[in-house]
Short mmCIF file of C-alpha atoms in Angstrom, two decimals:
data_model
loop_
_atom_site.label_atom_id
_atom_site.label_comp_id
_atom_site.label_asym_id
_atom_site.label_seq_id
_atom_site.Cartn_x
_atom_site.Cartn_y
_atom_site.Cartn_z
CA UNK A 1341 119.95 136.83 83.02
CA UNK A 1342 119.49 133.09 82.26
CA UNK A 1343 115.73 133.32 82.75
CA UNK A 1344 115.50 136.36 80.49
CA UNK A 1345 117.55 134.57 77.83
CA UNK A 1346 115.23 131.56 77.87
CA UNK A 1347 112.21 133.81 77.56
CA UNK A 1348 113.82 135.56 74.62
CA UNK A 1349 114.39 132.20 72.81
CA UNK A 1350 110.84 130.99 73.47
CA UNK A 1351 109.40 134.24 72.19
CA UNK A 1352 110.77 133.45 68.73
CA UNK A 1353 109.11 130.02 68.67
CA UNK A 1354 105.93 130.10 66.52
CA UNK A 1355 104.00 127.95 68.99
CA UNK A 1356 104.87 129.95 72.14
CA UNK A 1357 105.73 133.33 70.69
CA UNK A 1358 102.65 135.31 71.75
CA UNK A 1359 102.37 133.98 75.26
CA UNK A 1360 106.08 134.21 76.00
CA UNK A 1361 106.30 137.72 74.64
CA UNK A 1362 103.54 138.87 76.98
CA UNK A 1363 105.24 137.18 79.92
CA UNK A 1364 108.60 138.80 79.02
CA UNK A 1365 107.01 142.26 78.92
CA UNK A 1366 105.26 141.67 82.25
CA UNK A 1367 108.52 140.54 83.89
CA UNK A 1368 110.39 143.61 82.63
CA UNK A 1369 107.72 145.97 83.92
CA UNK A 1370 107.63 144.21 87.30
CA UNK A 1371 111.41 144.49 87.64
CA UNK A 1372 111.29 148.18 86.74
CA UNK A 1373 108.50 148.78 89.24
CA UNK A 1374 110.48 146.98 91.95
CA UNK A 1375 113.57 149.09 91.25
CA UNK A 1376 111.44 152.22 91.57
CA UNK A 1377 110.14 151.00 94.94
CA UNK A 1378 113.71 150.30 96.14
CA UNK A 1379 114.93 153.72 94.98
CA UNK A 1380 111.97 155.37 96.70
CA UNK A 1381 112.60 153.72 100.06
CA UNK A 1382 116.35 154.15 99.80
CA UNK A 1383 115.71 157.84 99.32
CA UNK A 1384 113.43 157.85 102.35
CA UNK A 1385 116.14 156.01 104.30
CA UNK A 1386 118.74 158.63 103.42
CA UNK A 1387 116.36 161.38 104.49
CA UNK A 1388 115.73 159.61 107.80
CA UNK A 1389 119.46 159.02 108.29
CA UNK A 1390 120.19 162.69 107.70
CA UNK A 1391 117.46 163.67 110.17
CA UNK A 1392 118.83 161.29 112.83
CA UNK A 1393 122.36 162.63 112.42
CA UNK A 1394 121.12 166.21 112.81
CA UNK A 1395 119.10 165.20 115.87
CA UNK A 1396 122.12 163.48 117.40
CA UNK A 1397 124.53 166.37 116.81
CA UNK A 1398 122.10 168.97 118.18
CA UNK A 1399 121.04 167.05 121.30
CA UNK A 1400 121.36 169.17 124.45
CA UNK A 1401 120.57 167.97 127.95
CA UNK A 1402 118.88 170.71 129.99
CA UNK A 1403 120.19 171.77 133.39
CA UNK A 1404 117.14 170.44 135.22
CA UNK A 1405 116.97 167.24 133.15
CA UNK A 1406 118.12 163.87 134.47
CA UNK A 1407 121.40 162.89 132.79
CA UNK A 1408 120.43 159.22 132.46
CA UNK A 1409 117.33 160.21 130.48
CA UNK A 1410 119.45 162.34 128.15
CA UNK A 1411 122.03 159.57 127.67
CA UNK A 1412 119.29 157.03 126.87
CA UNK A 1413 117.88 159.38 124.22
CA UNK A 1414 121.31 159.66 122.58
CA UNK A 1415 121.80 155.87 122.67
CA UNK A 1416 118.35 155.35 121.15
CA UNK A 1417 119.20 157.65 118.24
CA UNK A 1418 122.51 155.84 117.71
CA UNK A 1419 120.64 152.51 117.66
CA UNK A 1420 118.28 153.82 114.95
CA UNK A 1421 121.25 154.96 112.86
CA UNK A 1422 122.82 151.49 113.16
CA UNK A 1423 119.52 149.96 111.99
CA UNK A 1424 119.92 151.94 108.75
CA UNK A 1425 123.35 150.40 108.17
CA UNK A 1426 125.52 153.24 109.49
CA UNK A 1427 127.82 153.19 112.51
CA UNK A 1428 129.27 155.80 114.87
CA UNK A 1429 132.70 155.40 116.43
CA UNK A 1430 132.97 155.32 120.20
CA UNK A 1431 135.26 158.37 120.20
CA UNK A 1432 132.74 160.40 118.14
CA UNK A 1433 129.94 159.28 120.46
CA UNK A 1434 132.02 160.45 123.43
CA UNK A 1435 132.41 163.88 121.81
CA UNK A 1436 128.65 164.02 121.12
CA UNK A 1437 127.86 163.21 124.76
CA UNK A 1438 130.30 165.85 126.03
CA UNK A 1439 128.71 168.40 123.69
CA UNK A 1440 125.25 167.45 124.97
CA UNK A 1441 126.08 168.01 128.65
CA UNK A 1442 124.64 171.11 130.37
CA UNK A 1443 126.90 174.14 130.82
CA UNK A 1444 127.38 173.35 134.51
CA UNK A 1445 129.18 170.16 133.43
CA UNK A 1446 131.55 171.90 131.00
CA UNK A 1447 134.49 171.35 133.34
CA UNK A 1448 134.00 167.56 132.96
CA UNK A 1449 135.24 167.82 129.37
CA UNK A 1450 138.32 169.77 130.47
CA UNK A 1451 139.16 167.37 133.30
CA UNK A 1452 138.78 164.27 131.14
CA UNK A 1453 140.74 165.63 128.19
CA UNK A 1454 143.62 166.70 130.42
CA UNK A 1455 143.67 163.57 132.59
CA UNK A 1456 143.15 160.90 129.92
CA UNK A 1457 144.88 159.92 126.72
CA UNK A 1458 142.74 160.27 123.60
CA UNK A 1459 142.41 156.49 123.22
CA UNK A 1460 140.97 156.23 126.73
CA UNK A 1461 138.21 158.78 126.11
CA UNK A 1462 135.13 156.61 125.57
CA UNK A 1463 131.40 157.22 125.78
CA UNK A 1464 131.22 155.07 128.93
CA UNK A 1465 134.01 157.10 130.58
CA UNK A 1466 132.18 160.36 129.82
CA UNK A 1467 128.85 159.04 131.12
CA UNK A 1468 130.47 157.68 134.29
CA UNK A 1469 132.27 160.95 135.05
CA UNK A 1470 129.15 163.03 134.35
CA UNK A 1471 126.93 160.84 136.55
CA UNK A 1472 129.46 161.09 139.39
CA UNK A 1473 129.48 164.87 139.01
CA UNK A 1474 125.66 164.89 139.00
CA UNK A 1475 125.64 162.94 142.28
CA UNK A 1476 128.19 165.31 143.82
CA UNK A 1477 126.23 168.37 142.73
CA UNK A 1478 123.05 166.96 144.23
CA UNK A 1479 124.91 166.59 147.54
CA UNK A 1480 126.18 170.16 147.34
CA UNK A 1481 129.70 169.22 146.34
CA UNK A 1482 131.05 168.51 142.90
CA UNK A 1483 133.70 170.18 140.81
CA UNK A 1484 131.43 173.05 139.84
CA UNK A 1485 130.28 173.70 143.40
CA UNK A 1486 133.86 173.75 144.62
CA UNK A 1487 134.85 176.07 141.78
CA UNK A 1488 132.07 178.52 142.62
CA UNK A 1489 132.77 178.72 146.35
CA UNK A 1490 133.70 182.27 147.45
CA UNK A 1491 137.28 182.95 148.37
CA UNK A 1492 138.10 182.80 152.04
CA UNK A 1493 138.58 186.12 153.73
CA UNK A 1494 142.18 186.94 154.45
CA UNK A 1495 143.19 186.65 158.08
CA UNK A 1496 143.68 189.95 159.87
CA UNK A 1497 147.44 190.18 160.46
CA UNK A 1498 147.27 193.29 162.56
CA UNK A 1499 148.41 196.89 161.97
CA UNK A 1500 151.08 197.61 159.36
CA UNK A 1501 154.76 197.94 160.25
CA UNK A 1502 155.80 201.52 161.04
CA UNK A 1503 158.98 200.99 159.00
CA UNK A 1504 157.99 199.11 155.80
CA UNK A 1505 154.14 199.18 156.04
CA UNK A 1506 153.86 195.37 155.81
CA UNK A 1507 151.22 193.90 158.18
CA UNK A 1508 152.02 191.34 160.85
CA UNK A 1509 155.27 192.77 162.26
CA UNK A 1510 156.61 195.62 164.36
CA UNK A 1511 159.41 198.01 163.46
CA UNK A 1512 161.70 196.15 165.87
CA UNK A 1513 161.04 192.89 163.96
CA UNK A 1514 161.37 194.49 160.51
CA UNK A 1515 164.13 193.11 158.21
CA UNK A 1516 164.18 196.17 155.96
CA UNK A 1517 166.55 199.12 156.24
CA UNK A 1518 165.65 201.17 159.30
CA UNK A 1519 164.17 198.17 161.13
CA UNK A 1520 165.43 196.56 164.31
CA UNK A 1521 166.14 193.23 162.55
CA UNK A 1522 167.88 194.70 159.52
CA UNK A 1523 169.95 192.16 157.61
CA UNK A 1524 168.31 189.09 159.14
CA UNK A 1525 165.68 188.46 156.45
CA UNK A 1526 165.89 185.46 154.06
CA UNK A 1527 167.25 187.51 151.15
CA UNK A 1528 169.75 189.31 153.36
CA UNK A 1529 170.93 186.03 154.92
CA UNK A 1530 171.39 184.52 151.48
CA UNK A 1531 173.30 187.59 150.31
CA UNK A 1532 175.48 187.57 153.46
CA UNK A 1533 176.22 183.89 152.95
CA UNK A 1534 177.33 184.58 149.38
CA UNK A 1535 179.55 187.43 150.52
CA UNK A 1536 181.18 185.22 153.18
CA UNK A 1537 181.77 182.50 150.61
CA UNK A 1538 183.37 184.98 148.20
CA UNK A 1539 185.62 186.31 150.99
CA UNK A 1540 186.65 182.76 151.92
CA UNK A 1541 187.49 181.88 148.31
CA UNK A 1542 189.49 185.09 147.93
CA UNK A 1543 191.34 184.39 151.17
CA UNK A 1544 192.17 180.87 150.06
CA UNK A 1545 193.49 182.16 146.75
CA UNK A 1546 195.71 184.70 148.53
CA UNK A 1547 197.04 182.03 150.87
CA UNK A 1548 197.82 179.74 147.97
CA UNK A 1549 199.62 182.55 146.17
CA UNK A 1550 201.62 183.47 149.28
CA UNK A 1551 202.58 179.82 149.80
CA UNK A 1552 203.95 179.60 146.28
CA UNK A 1553 206.07 182.72 146.87
CA UNK A 1554 207.48 181.28 150.09
CA UNK A 1555 208.31 177.97 148.44
CA UNK A 1556 210.11 179.80 145.64
CA UNK A 1557 212.32 181.55 148.18
CA UNK A 1558 213.22 178.29 149.93
CA UNK A 1559 214.15 176.38 146.78
CA UNK A 1560 217.95 176.46 146.10
CA UNK A 1561 219.18 178.42 143.12
#
């Protein structure tokens, strides 16, 4: 502003008017041209930033792809975004990495979110867990491999009981009604124990009542 003001004063001087006026016009045009250049490249920067964000959010690591390669690609995109003056929080980056993992690693997200507090979920934690799972899967183990193992066949317990049809026992060993061991099962034993306890409490109450009656008879009038 000070330089422009000086040029404006000199332009009114009869000795320097013409030359200073030309210089003032040239300076104004140069400044306008520079502003146009800045606006142009700022616009290009915003377009590039938008493209990088879209690329980052849509990144998907393929099943056959090495996880480290995929993680490096994500980190490279984040670095480019930072170069343009923007930043991405570690928590958001962790979510982006989880979203980029192949479907066979989907359980990693569930395990981490249920075993960690939100503040502890970082991009490094996600990468570490995923790389461990990758190593386990390559060895034939891993969470996914365990999850997909077929169920073990049930052990053959023998022919069914002739009394209650449950396998693994004979009619003589059966606890149900009609069996040789009727009343000896866990539920029956618990029920019998309760009945004995109730009888004992009732007997105690009767004894206490009878004792009071006897004492009343003994007491003098």
